[in-house]
PDB file of C-alpha atoms in Angstrom:
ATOM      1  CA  UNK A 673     131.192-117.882 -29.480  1.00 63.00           C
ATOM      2  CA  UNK A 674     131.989-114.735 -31.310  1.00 75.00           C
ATOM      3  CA  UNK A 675     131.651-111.578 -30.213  1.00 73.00           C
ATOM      4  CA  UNK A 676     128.106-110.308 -28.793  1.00 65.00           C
ATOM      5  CA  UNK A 677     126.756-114.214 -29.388  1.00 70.00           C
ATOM      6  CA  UNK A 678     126.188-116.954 -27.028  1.00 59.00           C
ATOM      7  CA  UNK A 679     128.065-117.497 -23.914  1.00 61.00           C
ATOM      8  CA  UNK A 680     131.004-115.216 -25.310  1.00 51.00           C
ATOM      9  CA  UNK A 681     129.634-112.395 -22.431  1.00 55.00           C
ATOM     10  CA  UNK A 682     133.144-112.591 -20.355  1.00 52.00           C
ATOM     11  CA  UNK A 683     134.735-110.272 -22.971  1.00 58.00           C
ATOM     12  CA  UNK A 684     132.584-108.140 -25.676  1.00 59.00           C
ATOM     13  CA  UNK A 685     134.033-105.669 -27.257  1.00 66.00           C
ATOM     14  CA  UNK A 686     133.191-102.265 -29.304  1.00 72.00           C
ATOM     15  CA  UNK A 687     134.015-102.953 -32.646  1.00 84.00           C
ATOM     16  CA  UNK A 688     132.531-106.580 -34.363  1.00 90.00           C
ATOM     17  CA  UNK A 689     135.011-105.909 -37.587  1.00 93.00           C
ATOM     18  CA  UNK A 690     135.449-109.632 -39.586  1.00 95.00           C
ATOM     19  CA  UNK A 691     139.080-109.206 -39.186  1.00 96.00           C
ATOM     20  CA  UNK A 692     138.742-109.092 -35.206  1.00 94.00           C
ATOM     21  CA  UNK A 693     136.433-111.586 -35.432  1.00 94.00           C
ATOM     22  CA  UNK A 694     138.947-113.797 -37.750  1.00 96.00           C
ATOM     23  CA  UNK A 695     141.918-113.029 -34.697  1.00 95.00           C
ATOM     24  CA  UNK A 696     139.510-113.897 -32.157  1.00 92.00           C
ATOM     25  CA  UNK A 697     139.287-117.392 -33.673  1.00 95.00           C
ATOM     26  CA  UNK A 698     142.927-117.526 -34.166  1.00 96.00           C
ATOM     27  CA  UNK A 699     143.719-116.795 -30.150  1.00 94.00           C
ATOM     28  CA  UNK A 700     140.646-119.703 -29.546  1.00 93.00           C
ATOM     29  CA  UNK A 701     142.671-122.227 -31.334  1.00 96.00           C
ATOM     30  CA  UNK A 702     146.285-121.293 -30.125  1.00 97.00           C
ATOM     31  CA  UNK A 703     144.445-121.743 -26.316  1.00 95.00           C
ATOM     32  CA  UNK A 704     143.249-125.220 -27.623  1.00 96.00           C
ATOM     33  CA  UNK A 705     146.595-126.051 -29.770  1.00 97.00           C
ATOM     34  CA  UNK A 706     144.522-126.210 -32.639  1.00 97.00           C
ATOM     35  CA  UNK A 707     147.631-125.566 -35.184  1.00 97.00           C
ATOM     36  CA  UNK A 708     144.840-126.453 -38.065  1.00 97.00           C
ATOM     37  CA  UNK A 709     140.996-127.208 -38.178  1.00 98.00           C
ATOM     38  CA  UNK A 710     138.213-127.062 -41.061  1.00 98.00           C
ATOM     39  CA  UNK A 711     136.143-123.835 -40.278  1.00 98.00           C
ATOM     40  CA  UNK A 712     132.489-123.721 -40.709  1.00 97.00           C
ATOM     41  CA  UNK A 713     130.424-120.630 -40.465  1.00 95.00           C
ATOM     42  CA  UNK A 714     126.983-119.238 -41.704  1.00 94.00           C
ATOM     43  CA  UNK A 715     125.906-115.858 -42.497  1.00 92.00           C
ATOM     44  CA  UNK A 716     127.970-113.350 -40.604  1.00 93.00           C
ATOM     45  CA  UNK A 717     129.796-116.406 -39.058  1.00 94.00           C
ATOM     46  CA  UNK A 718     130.970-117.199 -42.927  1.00 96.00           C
ATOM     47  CA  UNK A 719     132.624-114.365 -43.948  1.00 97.00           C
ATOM     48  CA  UNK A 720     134.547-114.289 -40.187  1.00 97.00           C
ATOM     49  CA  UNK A 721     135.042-117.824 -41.395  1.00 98.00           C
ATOM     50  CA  UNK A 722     136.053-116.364 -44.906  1.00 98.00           C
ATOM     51  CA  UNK A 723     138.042-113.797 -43.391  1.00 97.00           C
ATOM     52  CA  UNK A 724     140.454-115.994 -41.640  1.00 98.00           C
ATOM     53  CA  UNK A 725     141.149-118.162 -44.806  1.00 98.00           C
ATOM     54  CA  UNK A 726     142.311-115.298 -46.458  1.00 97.00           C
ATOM     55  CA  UNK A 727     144.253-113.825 -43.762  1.00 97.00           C
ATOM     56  CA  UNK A 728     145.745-117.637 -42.034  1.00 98.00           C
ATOM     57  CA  UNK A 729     145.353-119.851 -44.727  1.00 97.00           C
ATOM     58  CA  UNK A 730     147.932-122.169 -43.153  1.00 98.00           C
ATOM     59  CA  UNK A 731     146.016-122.360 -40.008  1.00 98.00           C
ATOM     60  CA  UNK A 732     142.720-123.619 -42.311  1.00 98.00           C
ATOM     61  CA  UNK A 733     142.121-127.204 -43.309  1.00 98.00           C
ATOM     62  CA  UNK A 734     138.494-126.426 -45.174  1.00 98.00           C
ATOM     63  CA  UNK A 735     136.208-124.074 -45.529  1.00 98.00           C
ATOM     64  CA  UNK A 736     132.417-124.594 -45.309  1.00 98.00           C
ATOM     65  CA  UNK A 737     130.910-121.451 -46.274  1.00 97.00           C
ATOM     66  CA  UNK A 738     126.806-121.418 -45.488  1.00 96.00           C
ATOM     67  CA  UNK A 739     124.888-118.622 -47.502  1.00 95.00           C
ATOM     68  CA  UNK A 740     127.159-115.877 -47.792  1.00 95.00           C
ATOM     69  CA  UNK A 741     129.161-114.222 -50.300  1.00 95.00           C
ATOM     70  CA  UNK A 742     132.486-112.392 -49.667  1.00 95.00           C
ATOM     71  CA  UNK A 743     130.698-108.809 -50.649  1.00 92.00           C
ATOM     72  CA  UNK A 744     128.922-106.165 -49.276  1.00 92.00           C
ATOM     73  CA  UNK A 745     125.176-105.788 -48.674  1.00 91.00           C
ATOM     74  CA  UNK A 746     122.507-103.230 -48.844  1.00 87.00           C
ATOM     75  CA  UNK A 747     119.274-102.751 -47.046  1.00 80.00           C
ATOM     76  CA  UNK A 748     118.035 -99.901 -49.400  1.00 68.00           C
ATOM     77  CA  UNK A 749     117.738 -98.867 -52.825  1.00 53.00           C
ATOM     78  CA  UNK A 750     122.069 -98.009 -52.883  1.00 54.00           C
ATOM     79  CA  UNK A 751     123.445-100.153 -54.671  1.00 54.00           C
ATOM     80  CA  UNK A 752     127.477 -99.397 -55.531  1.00 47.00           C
ATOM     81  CA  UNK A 753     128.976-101.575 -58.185  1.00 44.00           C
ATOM     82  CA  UNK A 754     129.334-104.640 -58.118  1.00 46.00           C
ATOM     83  CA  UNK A 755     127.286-104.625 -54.905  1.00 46.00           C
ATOM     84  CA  UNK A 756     123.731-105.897 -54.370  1.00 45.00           C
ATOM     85  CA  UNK A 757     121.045-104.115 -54.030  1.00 46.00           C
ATOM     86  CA  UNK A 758     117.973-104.018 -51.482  1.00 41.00           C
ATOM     87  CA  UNK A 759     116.604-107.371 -52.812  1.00 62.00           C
ATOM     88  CA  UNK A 760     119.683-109.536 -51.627  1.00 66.00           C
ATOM     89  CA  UNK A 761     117.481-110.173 -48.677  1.00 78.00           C
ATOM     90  CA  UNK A 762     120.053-108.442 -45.885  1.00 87.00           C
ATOM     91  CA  UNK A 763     117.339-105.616 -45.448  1.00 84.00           C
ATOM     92  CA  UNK A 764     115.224-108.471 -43.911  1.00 81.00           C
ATOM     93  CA  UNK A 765     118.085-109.381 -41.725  1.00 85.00           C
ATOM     94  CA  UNK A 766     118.525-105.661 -40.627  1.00 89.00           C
ATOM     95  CA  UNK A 767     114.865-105.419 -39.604  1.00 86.00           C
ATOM     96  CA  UNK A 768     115.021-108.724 -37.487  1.00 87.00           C
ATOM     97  CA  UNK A 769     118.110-107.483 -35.441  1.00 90.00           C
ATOM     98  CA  UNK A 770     116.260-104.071 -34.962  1.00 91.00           C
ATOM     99  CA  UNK A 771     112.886-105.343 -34.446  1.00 89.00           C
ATOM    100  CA  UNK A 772     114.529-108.226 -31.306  1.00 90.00           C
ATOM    101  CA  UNK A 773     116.837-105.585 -30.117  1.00 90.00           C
ATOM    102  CA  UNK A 774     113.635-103.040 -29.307  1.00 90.00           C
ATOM    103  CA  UNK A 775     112.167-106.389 -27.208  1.00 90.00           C
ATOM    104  CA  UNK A 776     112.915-105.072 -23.842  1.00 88.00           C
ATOM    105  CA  UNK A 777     112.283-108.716 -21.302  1.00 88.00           C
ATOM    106  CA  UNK A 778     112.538-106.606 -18.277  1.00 84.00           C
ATOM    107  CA  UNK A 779     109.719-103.759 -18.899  1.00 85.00           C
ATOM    108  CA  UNK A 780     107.486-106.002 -20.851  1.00 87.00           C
ATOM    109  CA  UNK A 781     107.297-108.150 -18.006  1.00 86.00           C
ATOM    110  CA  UNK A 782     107.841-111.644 -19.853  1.00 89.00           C
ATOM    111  CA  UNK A 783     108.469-114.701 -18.088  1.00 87.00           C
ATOM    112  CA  UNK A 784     108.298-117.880 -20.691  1.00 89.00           C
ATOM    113  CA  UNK A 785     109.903-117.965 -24.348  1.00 91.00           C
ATOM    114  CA  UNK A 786     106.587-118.401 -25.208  1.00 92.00           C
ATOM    115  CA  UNK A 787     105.565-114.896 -24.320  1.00 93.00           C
ATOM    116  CA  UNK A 788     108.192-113.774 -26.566  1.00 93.00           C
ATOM    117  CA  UNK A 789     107.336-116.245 -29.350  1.00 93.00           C
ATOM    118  CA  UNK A 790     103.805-114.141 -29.212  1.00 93.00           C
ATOM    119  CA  UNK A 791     105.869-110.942 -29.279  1.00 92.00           C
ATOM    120  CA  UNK A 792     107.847-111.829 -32.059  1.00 91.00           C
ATOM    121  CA  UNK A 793     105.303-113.520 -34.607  1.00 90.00           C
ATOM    122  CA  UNK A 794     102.671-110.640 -34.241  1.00 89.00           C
ATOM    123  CA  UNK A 795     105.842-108.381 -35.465  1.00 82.00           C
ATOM    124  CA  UNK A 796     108.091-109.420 -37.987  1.00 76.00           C
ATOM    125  CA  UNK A 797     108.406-113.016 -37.523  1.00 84.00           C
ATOM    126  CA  UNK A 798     106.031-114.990 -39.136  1.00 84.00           C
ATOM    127  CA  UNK A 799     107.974-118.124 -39.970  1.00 81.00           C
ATOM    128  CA  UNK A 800     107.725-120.235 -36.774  1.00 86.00           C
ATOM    129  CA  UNK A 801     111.030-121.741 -37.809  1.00 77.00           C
ATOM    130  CA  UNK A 802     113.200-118.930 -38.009  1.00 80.00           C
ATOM    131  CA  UNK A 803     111.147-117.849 -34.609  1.00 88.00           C
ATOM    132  CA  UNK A 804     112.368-121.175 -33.012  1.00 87.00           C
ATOM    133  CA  UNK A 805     115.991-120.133 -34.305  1.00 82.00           C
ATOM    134  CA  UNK A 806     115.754-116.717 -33.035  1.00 87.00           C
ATOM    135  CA  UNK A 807     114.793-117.925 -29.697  1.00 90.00           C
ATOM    136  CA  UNK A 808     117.749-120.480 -29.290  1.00 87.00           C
ATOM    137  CA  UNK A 809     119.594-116.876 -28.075  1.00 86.00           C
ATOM    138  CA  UNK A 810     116.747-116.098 -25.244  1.00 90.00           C
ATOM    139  CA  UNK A 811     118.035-118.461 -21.830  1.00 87.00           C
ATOM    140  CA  UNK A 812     115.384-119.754 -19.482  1.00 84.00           C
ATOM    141  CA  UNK A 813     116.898-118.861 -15.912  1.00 77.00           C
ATOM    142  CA  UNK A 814     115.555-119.633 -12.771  1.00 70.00           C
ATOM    143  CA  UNK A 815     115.767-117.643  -9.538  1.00 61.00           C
ATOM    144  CA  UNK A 816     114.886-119.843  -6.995  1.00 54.00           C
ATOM    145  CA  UNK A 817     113.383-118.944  -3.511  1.00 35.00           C
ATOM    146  CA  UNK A 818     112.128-115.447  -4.613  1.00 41.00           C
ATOM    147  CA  UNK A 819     108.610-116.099  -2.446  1.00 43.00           C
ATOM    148  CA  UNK A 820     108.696-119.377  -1.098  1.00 39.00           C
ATOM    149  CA  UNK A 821     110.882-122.675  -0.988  1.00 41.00           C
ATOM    150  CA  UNK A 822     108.011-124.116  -3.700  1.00 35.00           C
ATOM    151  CA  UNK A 823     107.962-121.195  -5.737  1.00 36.00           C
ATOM    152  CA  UNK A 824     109.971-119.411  -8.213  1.00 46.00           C
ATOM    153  CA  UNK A 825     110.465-116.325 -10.578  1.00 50.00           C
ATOM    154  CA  UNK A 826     111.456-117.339 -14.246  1.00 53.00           C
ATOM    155  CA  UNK A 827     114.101-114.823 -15.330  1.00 81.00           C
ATOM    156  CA  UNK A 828     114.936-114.271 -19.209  1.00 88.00           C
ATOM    157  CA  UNK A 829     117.886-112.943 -20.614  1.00 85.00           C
ATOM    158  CA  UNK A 830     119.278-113.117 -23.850  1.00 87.00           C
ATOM    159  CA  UNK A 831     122.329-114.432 -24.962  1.00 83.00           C
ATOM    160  CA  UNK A 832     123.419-112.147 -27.699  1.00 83.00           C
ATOM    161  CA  UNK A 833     123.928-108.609 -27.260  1.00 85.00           C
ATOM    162  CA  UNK A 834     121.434-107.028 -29.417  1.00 88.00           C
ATOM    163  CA  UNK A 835     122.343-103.549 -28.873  1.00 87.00           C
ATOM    164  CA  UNK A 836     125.643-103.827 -29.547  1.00 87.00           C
ATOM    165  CA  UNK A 837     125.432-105.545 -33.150  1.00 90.00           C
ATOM    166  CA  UNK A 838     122.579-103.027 -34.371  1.00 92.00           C
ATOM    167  CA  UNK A 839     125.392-100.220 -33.702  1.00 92.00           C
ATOM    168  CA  UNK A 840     127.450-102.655 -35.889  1.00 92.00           C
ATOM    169  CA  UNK A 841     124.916-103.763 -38.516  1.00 93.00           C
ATOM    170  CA  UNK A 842     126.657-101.271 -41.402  1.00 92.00           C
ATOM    171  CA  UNK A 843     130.376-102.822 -40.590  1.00 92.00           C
ATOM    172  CA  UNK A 844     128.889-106.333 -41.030  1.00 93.00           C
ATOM    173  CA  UNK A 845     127.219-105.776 -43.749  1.00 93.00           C
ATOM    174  CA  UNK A 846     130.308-105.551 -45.734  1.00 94.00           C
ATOM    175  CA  UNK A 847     133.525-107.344 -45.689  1.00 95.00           C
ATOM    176  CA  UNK A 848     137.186-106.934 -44.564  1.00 95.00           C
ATOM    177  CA  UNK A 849     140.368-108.867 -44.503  1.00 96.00           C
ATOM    178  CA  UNK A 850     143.639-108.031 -42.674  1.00 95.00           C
ATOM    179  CA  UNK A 851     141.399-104.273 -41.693  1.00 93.00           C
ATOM    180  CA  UNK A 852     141.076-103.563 -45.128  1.00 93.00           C
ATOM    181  CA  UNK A 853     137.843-103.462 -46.362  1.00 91.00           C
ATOM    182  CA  UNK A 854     137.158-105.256 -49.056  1.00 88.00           C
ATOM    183  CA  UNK A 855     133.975-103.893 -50.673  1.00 72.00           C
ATOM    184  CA  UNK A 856     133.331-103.881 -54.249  1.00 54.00           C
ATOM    185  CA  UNK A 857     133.559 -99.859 -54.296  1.00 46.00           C
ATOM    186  CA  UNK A 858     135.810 -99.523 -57.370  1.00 44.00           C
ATOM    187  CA  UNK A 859     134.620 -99.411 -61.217  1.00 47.00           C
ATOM    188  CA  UNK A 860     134.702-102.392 -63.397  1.00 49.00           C
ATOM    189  CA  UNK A 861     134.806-105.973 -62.869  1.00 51.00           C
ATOM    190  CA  UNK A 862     138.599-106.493 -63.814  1.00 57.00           C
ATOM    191  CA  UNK A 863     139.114-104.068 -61.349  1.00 55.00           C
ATOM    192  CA  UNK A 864     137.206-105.418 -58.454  1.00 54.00           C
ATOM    193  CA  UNK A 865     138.594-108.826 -59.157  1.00 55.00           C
ATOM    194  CA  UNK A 866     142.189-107.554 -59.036  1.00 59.00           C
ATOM    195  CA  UNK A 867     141.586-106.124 -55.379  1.00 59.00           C
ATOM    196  CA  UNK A 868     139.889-109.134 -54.567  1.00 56.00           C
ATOM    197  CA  UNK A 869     143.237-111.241 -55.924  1.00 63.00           C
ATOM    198  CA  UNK A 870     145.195-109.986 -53.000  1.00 81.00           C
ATOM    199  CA  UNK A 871     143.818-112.407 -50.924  1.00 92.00           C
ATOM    200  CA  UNK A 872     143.838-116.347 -51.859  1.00 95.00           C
ATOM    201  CA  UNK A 873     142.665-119.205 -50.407  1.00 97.00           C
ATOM    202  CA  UNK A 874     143.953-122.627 -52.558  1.00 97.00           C
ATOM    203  CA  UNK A 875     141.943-124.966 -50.146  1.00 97.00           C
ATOM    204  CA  UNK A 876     138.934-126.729 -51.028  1.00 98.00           C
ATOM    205  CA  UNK A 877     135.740-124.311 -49.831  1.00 98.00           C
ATOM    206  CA  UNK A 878     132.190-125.726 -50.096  1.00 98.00           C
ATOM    207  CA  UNK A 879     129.634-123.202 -50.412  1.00 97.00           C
ATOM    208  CA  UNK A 880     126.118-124.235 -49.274  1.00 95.00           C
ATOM    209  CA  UNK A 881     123.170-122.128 -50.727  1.00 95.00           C
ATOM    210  CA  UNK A 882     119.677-122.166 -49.970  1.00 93.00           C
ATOM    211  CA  UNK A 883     118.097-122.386 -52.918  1.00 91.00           C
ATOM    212  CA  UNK A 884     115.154-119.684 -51.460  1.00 91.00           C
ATOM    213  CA  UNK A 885     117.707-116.846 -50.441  1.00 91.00           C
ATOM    214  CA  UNK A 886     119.636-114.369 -52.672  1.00 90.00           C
ATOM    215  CA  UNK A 887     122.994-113.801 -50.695  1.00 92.00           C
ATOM    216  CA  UNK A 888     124.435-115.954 -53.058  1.00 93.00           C
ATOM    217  CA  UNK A 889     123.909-114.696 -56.500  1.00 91.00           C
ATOM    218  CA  UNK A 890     125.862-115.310 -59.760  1.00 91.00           C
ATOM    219  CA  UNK A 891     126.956-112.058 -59.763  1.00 89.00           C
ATOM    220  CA  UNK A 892     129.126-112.957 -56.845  1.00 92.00           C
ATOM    221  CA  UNK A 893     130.848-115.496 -58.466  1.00 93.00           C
ATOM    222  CA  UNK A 894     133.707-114.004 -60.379  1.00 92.00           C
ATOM    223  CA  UNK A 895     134.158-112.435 -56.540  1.00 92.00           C
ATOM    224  CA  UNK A 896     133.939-115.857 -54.750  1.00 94.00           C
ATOM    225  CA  UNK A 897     136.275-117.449 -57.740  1.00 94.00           C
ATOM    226  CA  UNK A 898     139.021-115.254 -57.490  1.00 93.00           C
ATOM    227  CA  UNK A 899     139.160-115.089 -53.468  1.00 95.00           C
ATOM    228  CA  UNK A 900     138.626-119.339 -53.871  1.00 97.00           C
ATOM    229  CA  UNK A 901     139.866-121.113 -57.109  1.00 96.00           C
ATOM    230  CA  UNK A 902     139.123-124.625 -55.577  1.00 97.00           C
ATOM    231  CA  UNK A 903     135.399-123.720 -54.537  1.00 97.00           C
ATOM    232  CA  UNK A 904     132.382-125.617 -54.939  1.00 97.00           C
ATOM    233  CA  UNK A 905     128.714-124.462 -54.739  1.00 97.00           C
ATOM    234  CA  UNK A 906     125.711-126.345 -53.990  1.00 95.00           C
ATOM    235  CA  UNK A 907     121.750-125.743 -53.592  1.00 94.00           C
ATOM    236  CA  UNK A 908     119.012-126.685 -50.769  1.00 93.00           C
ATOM    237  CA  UNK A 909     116.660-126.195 -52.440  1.00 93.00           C
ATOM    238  CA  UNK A 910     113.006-124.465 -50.851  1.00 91.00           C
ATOM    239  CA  UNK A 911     114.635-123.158 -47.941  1.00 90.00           C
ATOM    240  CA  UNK A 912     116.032-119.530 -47.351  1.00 87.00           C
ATOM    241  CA  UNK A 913     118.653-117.905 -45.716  1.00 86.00           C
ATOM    242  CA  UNK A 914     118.856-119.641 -42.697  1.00 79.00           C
ATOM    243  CA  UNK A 915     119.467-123.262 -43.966  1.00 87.00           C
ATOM    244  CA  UNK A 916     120.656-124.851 -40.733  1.00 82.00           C
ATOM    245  CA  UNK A 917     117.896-123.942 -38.969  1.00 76.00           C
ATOM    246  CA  UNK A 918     115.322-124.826 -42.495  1.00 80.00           C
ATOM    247  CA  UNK A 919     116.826-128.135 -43.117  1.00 80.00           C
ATOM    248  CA  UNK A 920     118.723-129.170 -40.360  1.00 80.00           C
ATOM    249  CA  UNK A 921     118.680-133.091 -41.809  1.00 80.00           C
ATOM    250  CA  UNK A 922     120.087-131.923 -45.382  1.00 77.00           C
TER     251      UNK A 922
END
């Protein structure tokens, strides 16, 4: 799992740059002998993914890109050129990851995902889908023989480390390759595209879009173009960002 996610707890670290991120998926596959494999990622996990086609495209057979561009996001009314401004739909993103992260399981005193569920549709969550997604990163544990040998205290803990990607949220937002950041900060759309150009991929990508979100705009695509000639985009449509989780059997 990448950094701060899943069951990657043996070994987080301070910085959650997509260039880190890309190495860290590197060293996995040189511990599995993975000399090649097609790389799929969504979101945050697509530019990582993104990120290590750029910077190792020998190492990647395919790209699978889910709803993400190769740019940089904003979650207020900045908007630098050639960037996208507050209605790109990462502001929404931003406030999830705040809004969990402030969920403290210990001093509320919750004991069931359910609890949480409660917690998390009276706030920002509405969409019982993307709740159900959320909670896929809260773990049921059980502590067994806390009172007696028929009873036991349910324990929750999350598996991602919310704290530590909020303090990260402005670094992810954007996008990086070899620690150079990539974002669209200079004048001009020949010129973005020739910083862009330092960086190909020539394998086939396949960007998946859900036809509901706005991280992938056609604004993006002189961006996506020159960073990957042999791309193709398609569209789910009626579901947003999350697509996986939307329309897991499209």
């Amino acid at each position: 799992d990448l950094r701060y996610h899943g069951e990657n707890t043996h070994d987080w670290k301070n910085t959650m740059s997509y260039s880190e991120m890309a190495r860290d998926v590197l060293a996995f596959m040189d511990k599995i002998s993975s000399e090649e494999a097609v790389i799929v990622g969504h979101s945050m996990g697509g530019k990582v993914a993104q990120s290590l086609a750029l910077m190792a495209p020998e190492r990647v057979a395919g790209l699978v890109v889910l709803d993400i561009s190769p740019v940089r996001y904003y979650s207020d009314n900045k908007k630098a050129s050639g960037g996208v401004g507050d209605d790109s739909g990462w502001k929404v993103v931003e406030q999830i990851v705040r809004s969990v992260a402030q969920i403290d399981l210990e001093e509320g005193g919750y004991k069931t995902k359910r609890e949480v569920d409660a917690v998390l549709r009276d706030g920002i969550l509405e969409d019982p889908a993307l709740r159900a997604f959320v909670l896929t990163n809260l773990e049921q544990l059980r502590a067994k023989d806390v009172v007696s040998d028929a009873e036991s205290q349910s324990l929750l803990k999350w598996k991602i480390h919310w704290d530590g990607i909020v303090n990260e949220l402005d670094r992810i937002a954007g996008f990086d390759v070899h620690d150079q950041s990539m974002d669209s900060n200079l004048e001009g759309l020949e010129e973005q595209q020739q910083q862009s150009s330092q960086y190909t991929y020539d394998g086939d990508v396949f960007f998946i879009h859900g036809g509901a979100s706005r991280f992938v705009r056609s604004s993006h695509l002189p961006t996506i173009t020159s960073y990957f000639p042999n791309h193709m985009l398609t569209t789910i449509r009626g579901v947003g960002h999350w697509v996986h989780a939307e329309a897991p059997d499209d």
